[in-house]
Phi, psi and omega in degrees: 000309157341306165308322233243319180288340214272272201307318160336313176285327208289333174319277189323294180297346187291314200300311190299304207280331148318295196310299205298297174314268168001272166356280185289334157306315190282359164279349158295344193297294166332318173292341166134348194314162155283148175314316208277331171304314182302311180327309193281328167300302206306279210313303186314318181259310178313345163291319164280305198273011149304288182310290190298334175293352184305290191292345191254002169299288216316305176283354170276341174258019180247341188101327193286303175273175168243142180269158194089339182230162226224328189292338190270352169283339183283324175296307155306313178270027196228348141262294163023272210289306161352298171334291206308305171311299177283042107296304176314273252255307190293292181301338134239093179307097168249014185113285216335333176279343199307316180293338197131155160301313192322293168333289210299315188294296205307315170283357167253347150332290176324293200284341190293354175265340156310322178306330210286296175318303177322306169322277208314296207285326158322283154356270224296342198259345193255348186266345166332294178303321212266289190329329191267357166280322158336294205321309184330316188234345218216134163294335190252316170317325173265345173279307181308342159265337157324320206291306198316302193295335182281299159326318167289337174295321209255330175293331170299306182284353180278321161332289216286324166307304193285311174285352159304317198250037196263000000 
């Protein structure tokens, strides 16, 4: 039951993280590719960055992430999207290696922390709902919206701390 429950959270992120491969694959389309080229790219990023958004549910209902917070998502996505880019690159070749791995990794480092906000930020508003559809029949769905409800309570107050004392 556990397994079921786990991959059941992995949905928002497994979603998020298709659609943004899908996306970004189809800017190949844009870019001059043939449809079958774009196509291959789109699978080629959507896949991975598929898994991993899967996975970054799964340890955010496990307790390894906390919601609201950004530097250990960052870090995560700062291998992740490497991963992911270079499976892209390997499975649809667009040159981008001719300079090297090194390069190539270091600088989708750079960008994976724009994914990384974006992700999060997509994450935060979608996985609340899904929980609250969850909760019900799923054990890591009602604890993990407990964590979401307790995080809005300490952020509501903090607020509230600040405009008090204003």
């Amino acid at each position: 039951m556990i397994g079921r429950h786990s991959l059941e959270l992995a949905l928002p992120g497994a979603s998020i993280g298709a659609v943004a491969g899908a996306i970004a694959g189809g800017l190949t389309l844009l870019a001059g590719q043939s449809t079958g080229m774009a196509g291959l790219a789109a699978l080629a990023l959507a896949t991975p960055l598929a898994l991993f958004g899967g996975l970054y549910s799964m340890l955010l209902a496990h307790g390894v992430f906390r919601p609201g917070t950004f530097g250990p998502i960052g870090l995560y996505w700062m291998a992740a999207f490497p991963v992911s880019r270079l499976t892209q690159e390997i499975l649809s070749p667009t040159g981008a290696l001719l300079e090297g791995v090194g390069p190539f990794l270091a600088y989708q480092a750079m960008i994976a922390l724009g994914f990384a906000i974006g992700f999060l930020w997509v994450h935060e508003r979608l996985m609340p709902h899904w929980l609250m559809r969850r909760a019900g029949e799923n054990p890591l769905a009602q604890d993990l919206l407990d964590k979401y409800l307790r995080f809005a309570r300490v952020v509501r107050a903090r607020k509230s701390a600040r405009k008090g004392g204003k």
